[in-house]
Short mmCIF file of C-alpha atoms and ligand atoms in Angstrom, two decimals:
data_model
loop_
_atom_site.label_atom_id
_atom_site.label_comp_id
_atom_site.label_asym_id
_atom_site.label_seq_id
_atom_site.Cartn_x
_atom_site.Cartn_y
_atom_site.Cartn_z
CA MET A 1 -45.12 -155.22 -21.95
CA ALA A 2 -47.11 -154.99 -18.94
CA ASN A 3 -46.42 -152.00 -16.01
CA THR A 4 -43.64 -153.31 -13.81
CA GLU A 5 -46.12 -154.89 -11.08
CA ASP A 6 -48.41 -156.65 -13.74
CA LEU A 7 -44.28 -157.96 -14.99
CA PHE A 8 -43.64 -159.31 -11.49
CA LYS A 9 -47.55 -160.26 -11.24
CA LYS A 10 -47.18 -162.64 -14.31
CA VAL A 11 -43.44 -164.39 -13.70
CA ILE A 12 -44.07 -164.91 -10.45
CA ALA A 13 -47.49 -166.63 -11.59
CA HIS A 14 -45.51 -168.22 -14.92
CA ALA A 15 -42.03 -169.52 -11.92
CA LYS A 16 -45.30 -171.86 -10.77
CA GLU A 17 -46.96 -172.90 -13.91
CA TYR A 18 -43.55 -174.18 -15.55
CA GLY A 19 -42.72 -176.33 -13.16
CA PHE A 20 -39.64 -173.39 -12.01
CA VAL A 21 -40.67 -171.85 -7.99
CA PHE A 22 -42.46 -173.44 -5.60
CA GLN A 23 -44.14 -172.58 -2.77
CA SER A 24 -42.92 -174.41 0.84
CA SER A 25 -45.05 -177.34 1.52
CA GLU A 26 -47.80 -175.49 -0.30
CA ILE A 27 -50.09 -178.34 0.32
CA TYR A 28 -50.61 -176.68 3.92
CA ASP A 29 -51.03 -173.62 3.27
CA GLY A 30 -46.85 -172.40 2.66
CA LEU A 31 -44.09 -171.31 4.94
CA SER A 32 -43.66 -167.95 4.36
CA ALA A 33 -40.77 -166.60 2.55
CA VAL A 34 -39.35 -170.40 1.66
CA TYR A 35 -39.47 -171.36 -1.32
CA ASP A 36 -38.84 -175.22 -3.09
CA TYR A 37 -37.64 -175.42 -6.66
CA ALA A 38 -39.31 -177.56 -8.79
CA GLN A 39 -38.29 -179.43 -11.81
CA ASN A 40 -37.12 -177.07 -14.40
CA GLY A 41 -36.14 -174.87 -11.92
CA SER A 42 -33.75 -176.71 -10.27
CA GLU A 43 -32.00 -177.63 -13.41
CA LEU A 44 -31.57 -173.39 -13.96
CA LYS A 45 -30.30 -172.30 -10.59
CA LYS A 46 -27.38 -175.44 -10.64
CA ASN A 47 -26.86 -174.55 -14.03
CA ILE A 48 -25.81 -170.51 -11.98
CA ARG A 49 -24.34 -171.70 -9.55
CA ASP A 50 -22.47 -174.12 -11.71
CA TYR A 51 -21.87 -170.92 -14.35
CA TRP A 52 -20.77 -168.90 -11.29
CA TRP A 53 -18.09 -171.82 -10.47
CA LYS A 54 -17.18 -172.73 -13.92
CA SER A 55 -16.11 -168.14 -13.74
CA MET A 56 -14.62 -168.30 -9.70
CA VAL A 57 -12.97 -171.50 -9.54
CA GLN A 58 -11.80 -172.94 -12.69
CA MET A 59 -11.46 -169.25 -14.91
CA HIS A 60 -9.03 -168.78 -11.92
CA GLU A 61 -5.77 -170.87 -11.12
CA ASN A 62 -4.95 -168.85 -8.05
CA ILE A 63 -8.94 -169.88 -6.69
CA VAL A 64 -10.10 -172.27 -4.71
CA GLY A 65 -13.44 -173.58 -3.84
CA ILE A 66 -15.31 -175.28 -0.56
CA ASP A 67 -17.82 -177.10 0.47
CA SER A 68 -18.11 -176.31 4.49
CA ALA A 69 -21.17 -177.78 6.81
CA ILE A 70 -23.75 -175.36 7.30
CA PHE A 71 -23.49 -175.63 11.13
CA MET A 72 -20.37 -174.53 12.82
CA HIS A 73 -18.99 -174.23 16.44
CA PRO A 74 -20.73 -171.19 18.24
CA THR A 75 -18.06 -169.67 19.30
CA VAL A 76 -17.37 -168.43 15.02
CA TRP A 77 -20.44 -166.43 15.99
CA LYS A 78 -19.31 -164.50 18.16
CA ALA A 79 -15.52 -163.82 16.91
CA SER A 80 -18.29 -162.72 13.32
CA GLY A 81 -19.87 -160.49 15.42
CA HIS A 82 -23.23 -162.31 14.02
CA VAL A 83 -24.48 -162.39 17.80
CA ASP A 84 -24.17 -159.69 19.51
CA ALA A 85 -24.54 -157.49 16.48
CA PHE A 86 -26.51 -159.02 13.39
CA ASN A 87 -30.10 -157.31 14.71
CA ASP A 88 -32.68 -155.11 12.54
CA PRO A 89 -34.74 -152.83 14.53
CA MET A 90 -38.08 -154.26 14.84
CA ILE A 91 -41.64 -152.30 14.93
CA ASP A 92 -44.76 -153.26 15.12
CA ASN A 93 -48.31 -151.86 13.92
CA LYS A 94 -50.41 -152.08 16.93
CA ASP A 95 -53.16 -151.71 15.04
CA SER A 96 -52.46 -154.03 11.87
CA LYS A 97 -50.41 -156.59 13.84
CA LYS A 98 -48.11 -155.81 11.34
CA ARG A 99 -43.98 -155.96 12.16
CA TYR A 100 -41.42 -153.63 9.95
CA ARG A 101 -38.10 -152.88 9.80
CA ALA A 102 -38.40 -150.15 11.64
CA ASP A 103 -34.83 -148.45 9.52
CA VAL A 104 -37.34 -149.88 6.28
CA LEU A 105 -39.26 -147.23 7.36
CA ILE A 106 -37.35 -144.37 7.44
CA GLU A 107 -35.56 -144.97 4.46
CA ASP A 108 -38.88 -145.42 3.00
CA TYR A 109 -40.02 -141.86 4.47
CA ILE A 110 -36.54 -140.71 2.30
CA SER A 111 -36.67 -141.87 -0.35
CA LYS A 112 -40.13 -140.00 -0.55
CA LEU A 113 -38.24 -136.68 0.36
CA GLU A 114 -35.71 -137.44 -2.37
CA SER A 115 -38.45 -138.15 -4.88
CA LYS A 116 -40.55 -135.55 -3.76
CA ILE A 117 -36.92 -133.26 -4.85
CA GLU A 118 -36.81 -135.23 -8.24
CA LYS A 119 -40.12 -134.01 -9.06
CA GLU A 120 -39.26 -130.60 -8.22
CA VAL A 121 -36.24 -130.60 -10.72
CA THR A 122 -38.30 -132.35 -13.42
CA LYS A 123 -40.46 -129.39 -13.44
CA ALA A 124 -38.61 -126.91 -13.41
CA ALA A 125 -36.66 -127.73 -15.94
CA LYS A 126 -39.42 -128.56 -17.90
CA ARG A 127 -40.50 -125.10 -16.88
CA PHE A 128 -37.38 -123.23 -17.50
CA GLY A 129 -36.29 -125.12 -21.07
CA ASP A 130 -32.86 -125.04 -23.03
CA SER A 131 -32.08 -122.03 -19.82
CA PHE A 132 -32.74 -124.43 -16.24
CA ASP A 133 -29.44 -124.42 -13.74
CA LYS A 134 -30.70 -127.55 -12.14
CA ALA A 135 -27.21 -127.71 -9.45
CA GLN A 136 -28.21 -123.37 -8.87
CA PHE A 137 -31.41 -124.58 -8.26
CA LEU A 138 -30.88 -127.15 -6.27
CA GLU A 139 -29.11 -124.88 -4.65
CA THR A 140 -31.25 -122.10 -4.26
CA ASN A 141 -35.60 -123.93 -4.46
CA PRO A 142 -36.67 -122.82 -0.94
CA ARG A 143 -38.60 -126.12 -1.44
CA VAL A 144 -35.52 -128.29 -2.39
CA ILE A 145 -33.45 -126.70 0.14
CA ALA A 146 -35.95 -127.69 2.60
CA ASN A 147 -36.16 -131.54 2.24
CA ARG A 148 -32.78 -132.16 2.07
CA ASP A 149 -32.09 -130.78 5.00
CA LYS A 150 -34.99 -132.78 6.54
CA ILE A 151 -33.07 -135.44 5.22
CA GLU A 152 -29.55 -134.85 6.89
CA LYS A 153 -31.14 -133.96 10.21
CA ILE A 154 -32.83 -137.97 9.82
CA LYS A 155 -28.94 -139.42 8.72
CA SER A 156 -27.30 -137.55 10.48
CA VAL A 157 -29.42 -139.42 13.74
CA LEU A 158 -30.24 -142.78 12.28
CA TYR A 159 -26.76 -144.44 11.62
CA PRO A 160 -25.28 -143.05 14.85
CA ALA A 161 -28.27 -144.53 16.17
CA MET A 162 -28.07 -147.73 14.25
CA ASP A 163 -24.30 -147.94 15.42
CA ASN A 164 -24.66 -147.75 18.63
CA ASP A 165 -28.13 -149.78 18.88
CA ASP A 166 -29.77 -146.37 20.61
CA MET A 167 -33.44 -147.48 19.76
CA ALA A 168 -35.22 -144.80 21.23
CA ALA A 169 -34.22 -142.40 18.93
CA ILE A 170 -35.00 -145.02 15.54
CA LYS A 171 -38.83 -144.87 17.76
CA SER A 172 -38.66 -140.47 18.38
CA LEU A 173 -37.36 -140.40 14.38
CA ILE A 174 -40.59 -142.19 13.47
CA GLU A 175 -42.23 -140.02 15.54
CA ASN A 176 -41.32 -136.96 14.60
CA ALA A 177 -41.63 -137.96 10.64
CA GLY A 178 -45.27 -138.79 11.13
CA ILE A 179 -45.12 -141.99 9.70
CA VAL A 180 -47.60 -144.10 9.85
CA CYS A 181 -48.85 -147.99 9.18
CA PRO A 182 -49.30 -148.56 5.26
CA ILE A 183 -52.59 -151.03 6.03
CA SER A 184 -53.97 -149.71 9.19
CA GLY A 185 -52.70 -145.78 8.19
CA SER A 186 -52.06 -145.12 12.31
CA LYS A 187 -49.27 -143.98 13.76
CA ASN A 188 -50.32 -146.79 16.83
CA TRP A 189 -46.74 -148.09 16.97
CA THR A 190 -45.13 -149.81 19.93
CA GLU A 191 -40.95 -149.62 20.95
CA VAL A 192 -37.82 -150.59 18.77
CA ARG A 193 -36.19 -154.24 19.52
CA GLN A 194 -33.05 -156.08 18.51
CA PHE A 195 -34.45 -158.84 16.68
CA ASN A 196 -31.08 -160.98 16.16
CA LEU A 197 -31.70 -162.72 12.65
CA MET A 198 -29.84 -165.99 12.85
CA PHE A 199 -31.75 -169.21 13.85
CA SER A 200 -30.63 -171.50 16.45
CA THR A 201 -31.36 -175.37 17.09
CA GLN A 202 -29.29 -177.42 19.98
CA MET A 203 -27.36 -180.03 19.27
CA GLY A 204 -26.43 -182.88 21.51
CA SER A 205 -28.17 -186.30 22.19
CA THR A 206 -30.07 -184.61 26.02
CA ALA A 207 -31.21 -181.61 26.43
CA GLU A 208 -29.86 -181.47 29.72
CA GLY A 209 -25.90 -181.56 27.82
CA ALA A 210 -27.38 -179.72 24.50
CA ASN A 211 -25.40 -175.97 23.13
CA GLU A 212 -26.74 -173.61 21.63
CA ILE A 213 -26.08 -173.63 17.87
CA PHE A 214 -26.99 -171.50 14.63
CA LEU A 215 -27.71 -172.09 10.89
CA ARG A 216 -25.40 -169.76 9.16
CA PRO A 217 -26.45 -166.60 8.15
CA GLU A 218 -23.83 -166.27 5.59
CA THR A 219 -21.66 -169.05 3.86
CA ALA A 220 -18.24 -166.58 4.74
CA GLN A 221 -17.17 -167.74 8.03
CA GLY A 222 -17.15 -171.51 7.22
CA ILE A 223 -13.78 -169.80 3.95
CA PHE A 224 -12.58 -167.70 7.05
CA VAL A 225 -12.24 -170.48 9.82
CA ASN A 226 -10.34 -172.77 6.77
CA TYR A 227 -7.98 -170.03 5.64
CA LEU A 228 -5.00 -171.57 6.81
CA ASN A 229 -5.67 -174.89 6.28
CA VAL A 230 -7.04 -174.53 2.46
CA GLN A 231 -3.30 -171.93 2.06
CA LYS A 232 -1.72 -174.54 3.64
CA THR A 233 -2.47 -177.52 1.53
CA GLY A 234 -3.67 -175.84 -1.26
CA ARG A 235 0.58 -174.11 -1.08
CA MET A 236 -1.67 -171.36 -2.10
CA LYS A 237 -0.13 -168.09 -2.37
CA ILE A 238 -1.49 -164.52 -1.55
CA PRO A 239 -3.34 -163.18 -3.75
CA PHE A 240 -6.20 -166.23 -3.86
CA GLY A 241 -9.35 -167.26 -3.23
CA ILE A 242 -11.48 -169.44 -1.62
CA ALA A 243 -15.19 -170.00 -3.02
CA GLN A 244 -18.28 -171.76 -2.02
CA THR A 245 -22.07 -171.54 -3.21
CA GLY A 246 -24.20 -173.25 -0.05
CA LYS A 247 -27.30 -172.55 1.89
CA ALA A 248 -27.92 -169.40 3.71
CA PHE A 249 -30.36 -169.34 6.89
CA ARG A 250 -32.09 -165.82 7.81
CA ASN A 251 -35.37 -164.54 10.52
CA GLU A 252 -35.76 -161.97 8.08
CA ILE A 253 -38.43 -159.71 9.91
CA VAL A 254 -40.33 -158.84 6.36
CA ALA A 255 -39.94 -161.34 4.13
CA ARG A 256 -41.83 -160.85 1.53
CA GLN A 257 -41.07 -160.53 -3.16
CA PHE A 258 -41.13 -163.93 -4.16
CA ILE A 259 -37.69 -165.55 -4.32
CA PHE A 260 -36.15 -162.08 -3.39
CA ARG A 261 -35.52 -162.13 -0.10
CA MET A 262 -36.40 -165.48 1.82
CA ARG A 263 -35.09 -166.98 5.00
CA GLU A 264 -33.59 -169.85 3.79
CA PHE A 265 -31.56 -169.50 0.92
CA GLU A 266 -27.99 -169.78 -0.74
CA GLN A 267 -25.25 -167.46 -1.42
CA MET A 268 -22.24 -167.82 -4.04
CA GLU A 269 -19.09 -166.71 -1.99
CA MET A 270 -15.76 -166.15 -2.80
CA GLN A 271 -13.33 -164.43 -0.24
CA PHE A 272 -10.11 -162.93 -1.54
CA PHE A 273 -6.84 -162.29 0.41
CA VAL A 274 -4.54 -159.64 -0.11
CA ARG A 275 -1.56 -158.60 0.76
CA PRO A 276 -2.83 -155.35 3.02
CA GLY A 277 -2.68 -152.02 1.70
CA GLU A 278 -3.58 -153.47 -1.75
CA GLU A 279 -7.10 -154.27 -0.54
CA MET A 280 -8.47 -151.17 -3.22
CA LYS A 281 -6.97 -152.51 -6.09
CA TRP A 282 -8.28 -155.97 -5.23
CA TYR A 283 -11.31 -153.80 -4.56
CA ASP A 284 -12.18 -152.46 -7.57
CA TYR A 285 -10.56 -155.00 -9.39
CA TRP A 286 -13.65 -157.78 -8.27
CA LYS A 287 -15.85 -154.68 -8.84
CA GLU A 288 -14.97 -154.88 -12.91
CA GLN A 289 -15.02 -158.35 -12.14
CA ARG A 290 -18.02 -158.87 -11.52
CA MET A 291 -20.21 -156.18 -13.70
CA ASN A 292 -18.55 -158.36 -16.83
CA TRP A 293 -19.55 -161.85 -14.71
CA HIS A 294 -23.29 -160.27 -15.04
CA THR A 295 -23.04 -158.63 -18.58
CA SER A 296 -21.41 -161.82 -19.88
CA LEU A 297 -24.86 -163.48 -20.00
CA GLY A 298 -26.13 -161.23 -22.45
CA ILE A 299 -28.26 -159.00 -20.24
CA PRO A 300 -28.52 -155.57 -21.22
CA ALA A 301 -25.88 -153.34 -18.90
CA ASP A 302 -28.66 -150.74 -18.59
CA LYS A 303 -30.51 -153.29 -16.11
CA PHE A 304 -27.32 -152.80 -13.63
CA ARG A 305 -25.97 -150.26 -12.01
CA PHE A 306 -23.29 -150.06 -9.03
CA HIS A 307 -24.33 -148.37 -5.16
CA ASP A 308 -21.25 -147.73 -3.07
CA HIS A 309 -22.17 -147.69 0.31
CA GLU A 310 -21.71 -143.70 2.16
CA LYS A 311 -22.56 -145.86 5.71
CA LEU A 312 -20.03 -148.69 6.60
CA ALA A 313 -20.32 -151.83 8.11
CA HIS A 314 -17.88 -152.05 11.37
CA TYR A 315 -15.42 -155.00 9.39
CA ALA A 316 -15.42 -153.12 6.11
CA ASN A 317 -13.41 -149.85 4.47
CA ALA A 318 -14.98 -150.15 0.99
CA ALA A 319 -18.33 -152.05 -0.10
CA ALA A 320 -20.78 -151.64 -3.13
CA ASP A 321 -23.55 -153.09 -4.12
CA ILE A 322 -24.64 -154.26 -7.62
CA GLU A 323 -27.86 -153.92 -8.62
CA PHE A 324 -30.20 -155.19 -10.74
CA LYS A 325 -33.34 -153.53 -12.14
CA PHE A 326 -36.41 -156.07 -10.74
CA PRO A 327 -39.74 -155.64 -11.87
CA MET A 328 -40.10 -153.78 -8.73
CA GLY A 329 -36.87 -151.08 -9.50
CA PHE A 330 -33.29 -151.68 -9.25
CA LYS A 331 -32.66 -153.73 -6.00
CA GLU A 332 -28.74 -155.58 -4.70
CA LEU A 333 -27.73 -158.64 -6.02
CA GLU A 334 -24.51 -158.83 -5.27
CA GLY A 335 -21.92 -156.81 -3.06
CA ILE A 336 -18.40 -156.10 -2.85
CA HIS A 337 -16.83 -155.50 0.35
CA SER A 338 -13.40 -154.84 1.15
CA ARG A 339 -14.04 -156.56 4.73
CA THR A 340 -10.46 -156.19 5.97
CA ASP A 341 -8.44 -158.18 8.65
CA PHE A 342 -11.83 -157.74 10.12
CA ASP A 343 -12.84 -161.68 10.33
CA LEU A 344 -9.38 -163.59 10.77
CA SER A 345 -8.26 -161.27 13.49
CA ALA A 346 -10.98 -162.21 15.21
CA HIS A 347 -10.68 -165.02 14.90
CA GLU A 348 -7.17 -165.48 15.56
CA GLU A 349 -8.26 -163.90 19.06
CA HIS A 350 -11.27 -166.01 19.83
CA SER A 351 -9.30 -169.45 18.99
CA GLY A 352 -6.34 -169.02 20.06
CA LYS A 353 -4.73 -169.78 16.81
CA LYS A 354 -2.02 -167.59 14.22
CA LEU A 355 -3.53 -167.28 11.19
CA ARG A 356 -1.44 -165.64 8.99
CA TYR A 357 0.57 -165.92 6.22
CA HIS A 358 4.10 -166.05 5.69
CA ASP A 359 5.13 -163.30 2.36
CA PRO A 360 8.33 -164.38 0.90
CA GLU A 361 8.31 -161.77 -0.91
CA ILE A 362 8.31 -158.85 1.88
CA ASN A 363 10.35 -162.33 4.37
CA GLU A 364 7.13 -160.21 6.87
CA SER A 365 3.89 -162.27 8.50
CA TYR A 366 0.44 -160.31 8.49
CA VAL A 367 -2.85 -160.79 9.02
CA PRO A 368 -4.38 -161.13 5.46
CA TYR A 369 -7.22 -158.88 4.38
CA VAL A 370 -9.85 -159.54 2.83
CA VAL A 371 -12.46 -158.34 -0.77
CA GLU A 372 -15.29 -160.60 -0.58
CA THR A 373 -17.77 -161.27 -3.46
CA SER A 374 -20.82 -162.68 -2.60
CA ILE A 375 -24.05 -163.00 -4.78
CA GLY A 376 -27.41 -164.67 -3.19
CA LEU A 377 -27.92 -167.65 -6.07
CA ASP A 378 -31.66 -167.10 -5.47
CA ARG A 379 -31.68 -163.16 -6.33
CA MET A 380 -29.94 -163.96 -9.34
CA PHE A 381 -32.52 -166.47 -10.21
CA LEU A 382 -35.46 -163.93 -9.99
CA ALA A 383 -32.83 -161.01 -11.63
CA ILE A 384 -32.52 -164.25 -14.95
CA LEU A 385 -36.55 -165.01 -15.10
CA SER A 386 -37.41 -161.56 -15.25
CA ASN A 387 -35.10 -160.38 -17.39
CA SER A 388 -35.83 -163.24 -19.61
CA TYR A 389 -39.79 -163.65 -19.87
CA THR A 390 -41.45 -161.94 -22.86
CA GLU A 391 -44.46 -161.79 -23.99
CA GLU A 392 -44.44 -161.19 -28.20
CA GLN A 393 -47.05 -161.22 -30.88
CA ILE A 394 -46.66 -163.59 -33.49
CA GLU A 395 -49.25 -162.85 -36.09
CA GLU A 396 -52.33 -161.68 -36.23
CA GLY A 397 -53.68 -162.30 -32.77
CA ASN A 398 -51.61 -164.36 -31.73
CA THR A 399 -49.49 -164.38 -28.74
CA ARG A 400 -46.87 -166.30 -27.56
CA VAL A 401 -44.85 -166.58 -23.95
CA VAL A 402 -40.39 -167.04 -24.95
CA MET A 403 -37.84 -167.37 -21.70
CA LYS A 404 -34.75 -165.71 -23.12
CA LEU A 405 -32.56 -167.36 -21.16
CA PRO A 406 -29.12 -166.77 -21.61
CA PRO A 407 -28.71 -170.75 -23.79
CA VAL A 408 -26.03 -171.73 -21.23
CA LEU A 409 -28.71 -171.96 -18.11
CA ALA A 410 -31.89 -173.12 -19.51
CA PRO A 411 -32.87 -176.28 -18.20
CA TYR A 412 -33.02 -178.23 -21.05
CA LYS A 413 -30.69 -177.47 -24.42
CA ALA A 414 -32.67 -179.26 -26.98
CA ALA A 415 -36.43 -180.54 -26.93
CA ILE A 416 -36.50 -183.49 -29.60
CA PHE A 417 -39.96 -184.19 -31.08
CA PRO A 418 -41.16 -186.64 -33.44
CA LEU A 419 -43.83 -185.44 -36.00
CA THR A 420 -46.47 -187.88 -35.28
CA LYS A 421 -46.52 -190.95 -33.86
CA LYS A 422 -46.35 -193.69 -36.73
CA ASP A 423 -44.51 -194.35 -39.43
CA GLY A 424 -41.33 -194.75 -37.37
CA LEU A 425 -40.67 -191.08 -36.69
CA PRO A 426 -40.66 -192.31 -32.71
CA GLU A 427 -38.10 -194.66 -32.65
CA LYS A 428 -35.53 -192.54 -35.46
CA GLY A 429 -36.29 -189.32 -32.41
CA ARG A 430 -35.44 -192.05 -29.39
CA GLU A 431 -31.93 -192.68 -31.12
CA ILE A 432 -31.29 -188.56 -31.80
CA MET A 433 -32.46 -188.37 -27.64
CA GLU A 434 -29.87 -191.10 -26.73
CA LYS A 435 -27.37 -189.36 -29.04
CA LEU A 436 -28.22 -186.09 -27.40
CA LYS A 437 -28.68 -187.20 -23.50
CA MET A 438 -24.64 -188.24 -23.05
CA ASP A 439 -23.87 -184.41 -23.31
CA TYR A 440 -27.10 -182.23 -23.32
CA MET A 441 -30.04 -181.64 -21.21
CA CYS A 442 -33.02 -182.80 -23.79
CA PHE A 443 -36.27 -183.65 -23.26
CA TYR A 444 -38.05 -186.10 -25.51
CA GLU A 445 -42.09 -185.94 -26.40
CA GLU A 446 -44.49 -186.89 -29.03
CA LYS A 447 -47.76 -185.72 -27.35
CA ASP A 448 -49.85 -182.91 -28.50
CA ALA A 449 -49.29 -180.88 -31.66
CA ILE A 450 -46.61 -179.31 -32.31
CA GLY A 451 -46.97 -175.49 -32.60
CA LYS A 452 -48.39 -176.63 -28.82
CA ARG A 453 -44.82 -178.30 -28.00
CA TYR A 454 -42.59 -175.29 -29.08
CA ARG A 455 -45.16 -173.58 -27.51
CA ARG A 456 -44.20 -175.61 -24.26
CA HIS A 457 -40.70 -175.05 -24.26
CA ASP A 458 -40.39 -171.18 -25.51
CA ALA A 459 -42.51 -170.87 -21.71
CA ILE A 460 -39.61 -172.91 -20.39
CA GLY A 461 -36.90 -171.63 -22.00
CA THR A 462 -35.10 -174.54 -24.48
CA PRO A 463 -32.92 -173.06 -27.35
CA TYR A 464 -33.53 -175.26 -29.65
CA CYS A 465 -36.35 -178.19 -31.18
CA VAL A 466 -35.54 -180.57 -33.35
CA THR A 467 -38.49 -181.66 -35.12
CA VAL A 468 -38.28 -185.61 -36.30
CA ASP A 469 -40.02 -186.01 -40.27
CA HIS A 470 -40.76 -188.64 -43.17
CA GLN A 471 -37.79 -187.02 -44.61
CA THR A 472 -34.94 -187.90 -42.25
CA LEU A 473 -35.81 -191.57 -42.71
CA GLU A 474 -34.36 -190.83 -46.00
CA ASP A 475 -31.87 -188.65 -45.51
CA ASN A 476 -31.05 -188.37 -42.19
CA THR A 477 -31.87 -184.65 -41.87
CA VAL A 478 -34.01 -182.48 -39.20
CA THR A 479 -35.56 -180.02 -39.35
CA ILE A 480 -34.15 -177.81 -35.53
CA ARG A 481 -35.77 -174.54 -34.76
CA GLU A 482 -34.41 -171.18 -33.00
CA ARG A 483 -36.19 -170.23 -30.09
CA ASP A 484 -35.51 -166.68 -29.71
CA SER A 485 -36.17 -165.86 -34.00
CA MET A 486 -38.69 -169.26 -34.97
CA LYS A 487 -36.31 -169.98 -37.88
CA GLN A 488 -35.99 -173.39 -39.08
CA GLU A 489 -33.17 -175.26 -40.55
CA ARG A 490 -32.52 -177.94 -42.16
CA ILE A 491 -29.45 -180.05 -40.85
CA SER A 492 -28.06 -183.11 -40.59
CA ILE A 493 -27.96 -185.77 -37.52
CA ASP A 494 -24.83 -185.29 -37.64
CA GLU A 495 -24.84 -181.37 -37.20
CA ILE A 496 -27.24 -181.03 -33.77
CA SER A 497 -24.96 -181.13 -31.64
CA GLY A 498 -22.58 -178.76 -32.82
CA VAL A 499 -25.70 -176.37 -33.64
CA ILE A 500 -25.98 -176.46 -29.59
CA SER A 501 -22.53 -176.51 -28.85
CA GLN A 502 -22.09 -173.17 -30.73
CA ARG A 503 -24.91 -171.93 -29.33
CA LEU A 504 -23.73 -172.52 -25.47
CA LYS A 505 -20.31 -170.96 -25.94
CA GLY A 506 -21.56 -167.68 -27.58
N1 GAP B 601 -21.01 -162.78 3.89
C1 GAP B 601 -21.52 -160.95 3.21
C2 GAP B 601 -23.07 -161.21 2.96
O1 GAP B 601 -23.54 -162.39 3.70
P1 GAP B 601 -25.36 -160.39 2.32
O2 GAP B 601 -24.97 -158.18 2.11
O3 GAP B 601 -25.66 -159.95 3.83
O4 GAP B 601 -23.44 -160.27 2.29
C3 GAP B 601 -24.96 -160.91 1.02
O5 GAP B 601 -25.13 -160.80 1.38
C4 GAP B 601 -26.31 -161.57 -0.96
O6 GAP B 601 -27.05 -162.83 -0.49
C5 GAP B 601 -26.86 -160.72 -1.08
O7 GAP B 601 -26.24 -159.36 -1.72
C6 GAP B 601 -27.96 -161.01 -1.33
O8 GAP B 601 -27.91 -161.29 -2.80
C7 GAP B 601 -28.20 -162.58 -0.70
N2 GAP B 601 -29.56 -162.36 0.61
C8 GAP B 601 -28.78 -161.65 1.92
N3 GAP B 601 -30.15 -162.06 2.28
C9 GAP B 601 -30.96 -162.70 1.71
C10 GAP B 601 -32.46 -162.95 1.36
N4 GAP B 601 -32.85 -163.37 2.91
N5 GAP B 601 -32.74 -163.34 0.81
C11 GAP B 601 -32.31 -163.84 0.00
N6 GAP B 601 -31.17 -163.34 -1.08
C12 GAP B 601 -30.40 -163.32 0.41
#
C-alpha cells in the first residue's frame, strides 16, 4: 500500500472518480472547504447516518430523536457562549498572505518538541539495549529535560492566554519560539486577532427590521432548547437522551484536508440527561458504548484511541475525543463531553423559563446534568472511505482497487449482471432486479465484459455481484460473487435475498 500521503491523495481522487464526493460548484472552480456528496457518496452517507440512528435511537428505549431547525433565536447563541467565546485566534503571515490559527501554530511547535524527545528515547533505547531504563532516561537526559521544560513553559502561558483572550501573550509565544510561516519561511506576522466562527445572516423582510441570526455551529443547542418539551410530551424519565443529526456551519480559519474540516458539515449528536452527581458514571458508559459502536463496523480496534482532554472547555468537567488513524495521522473523530448543567442553566437564565426535572425517586427538582456524544458524519465518512480503500494484486501483473466497505454501509448491496445482452438473459436479470430492489439498493448493468463490471462494483464497494447465465434459464440458479474473496458460488434465485440479509446482519 502507498505511503500515507499518497493514500490520502488516492482516496480523494477515487472519491471523485467513482461518484462519492465532488467539490462544491466545481464548474465555477469550487468553493473553499465546501463539498457535495454524489450518487454513491450520498448513499454511503445516508447509511452511516442510519446506522448511527439505529444504534442510538432504535436500540435505546430511553433515547428519542428530533429534527430541530437550523435557524434559532439569536439569544440561544448568547446563552450558549458562542457569541462571546466561539472564537479562534488567527494570525496572518504578511509575506505569504496565509492565515493560520495562532494556537495551532504553537501546538504544532509543541508536537515538534515532543517528537524530539521521542527521537532521543528511541536512539537511547537502541544504544543501551535491554539495560535501557526509560523512566530514568526521561528524568536525567539534559536535552529531554530542556525540551520538556520548554513545553511546560509554553503550555503555562498558552492555556491561560486562550482562556483570558490575551492575544498579545499568544503573539509573544510565536515570536519567542521563532515560529516561521511554513509557506514563506518568514517571521513577518500580523497581530493575533479573535475570529468568531459563526456565520450570520439577516432574518426579516426589510433591512431596517432585519435581525442578525446565526447558522447553527452545532446541533446540540436545538436539543437543549427542546429539552422540556420532549421530556414532558414523551414522559421521559431521567436518565434519558435526545438525539439528532443535521447540518452545522463554522467559518473555519484553516479549512483543509478534504472533508475533514469543512465550513458546512453534518453532526450526529446525542445529549444524555442525568441526575447531578451521576454524570461521571454515564460519561464512562458513553465512552465505552461509542468505542464499541466504531469497532462494531469491523474496523480494527488499533485504528482508534481515546484522547482525554487536559484542558477543559468552561462548561465541561470531563471530555475525551475518540481519535481515528486517518491517512494524515490520528485525529479527532468524535467527542464525548460531560457538560454539567451549563447549557440548561444558561438557557434558564436567558429565557426566564424553568428547565428542571422533578425526580420522583428522590423527590427533588433539579437542572439535569448532560453527557454528550458528538460525531461528525463527514469525518466518519472519511474514516470509512480511507479504511476501506484497498489496492490488491489479483494475478500476475493485474491489480484491482476494492472498497472494502462494511456491507451495511455500502451504497449498493448487490449488482445484477446478465452475462450477455441476448438469449433472454436481460429479461431474467430484470426479473431478479425487480424482486430484490424492494428490499435493497441494487444496480442493474448489461454493458461491458463481466470482468469490467466486477471491477466497477469493487471500486464502489458493492458486496455481491449476481450473474445470470444460460444455466439460470434452465434451473433458476445464478452465480453470486463475494467482493472481498472474489469467490463465486452457484445458488438458487430464491436464496439471493437470504445471503445478502445474512451478510448485512454480520
Ligand atoms: N456539540 C459539541 C460539538 O460540537 P465539537 O468537538 O466542536 O463538539 C463535534 O464537534 C464533532 O463535529 C467533531 O468531533 C468532528 O467530528 C465534527 N466537526 C467539528 N468541526 C468540523 C468541521 N469543520 N468539519 C467537519 N467536521 C467537524
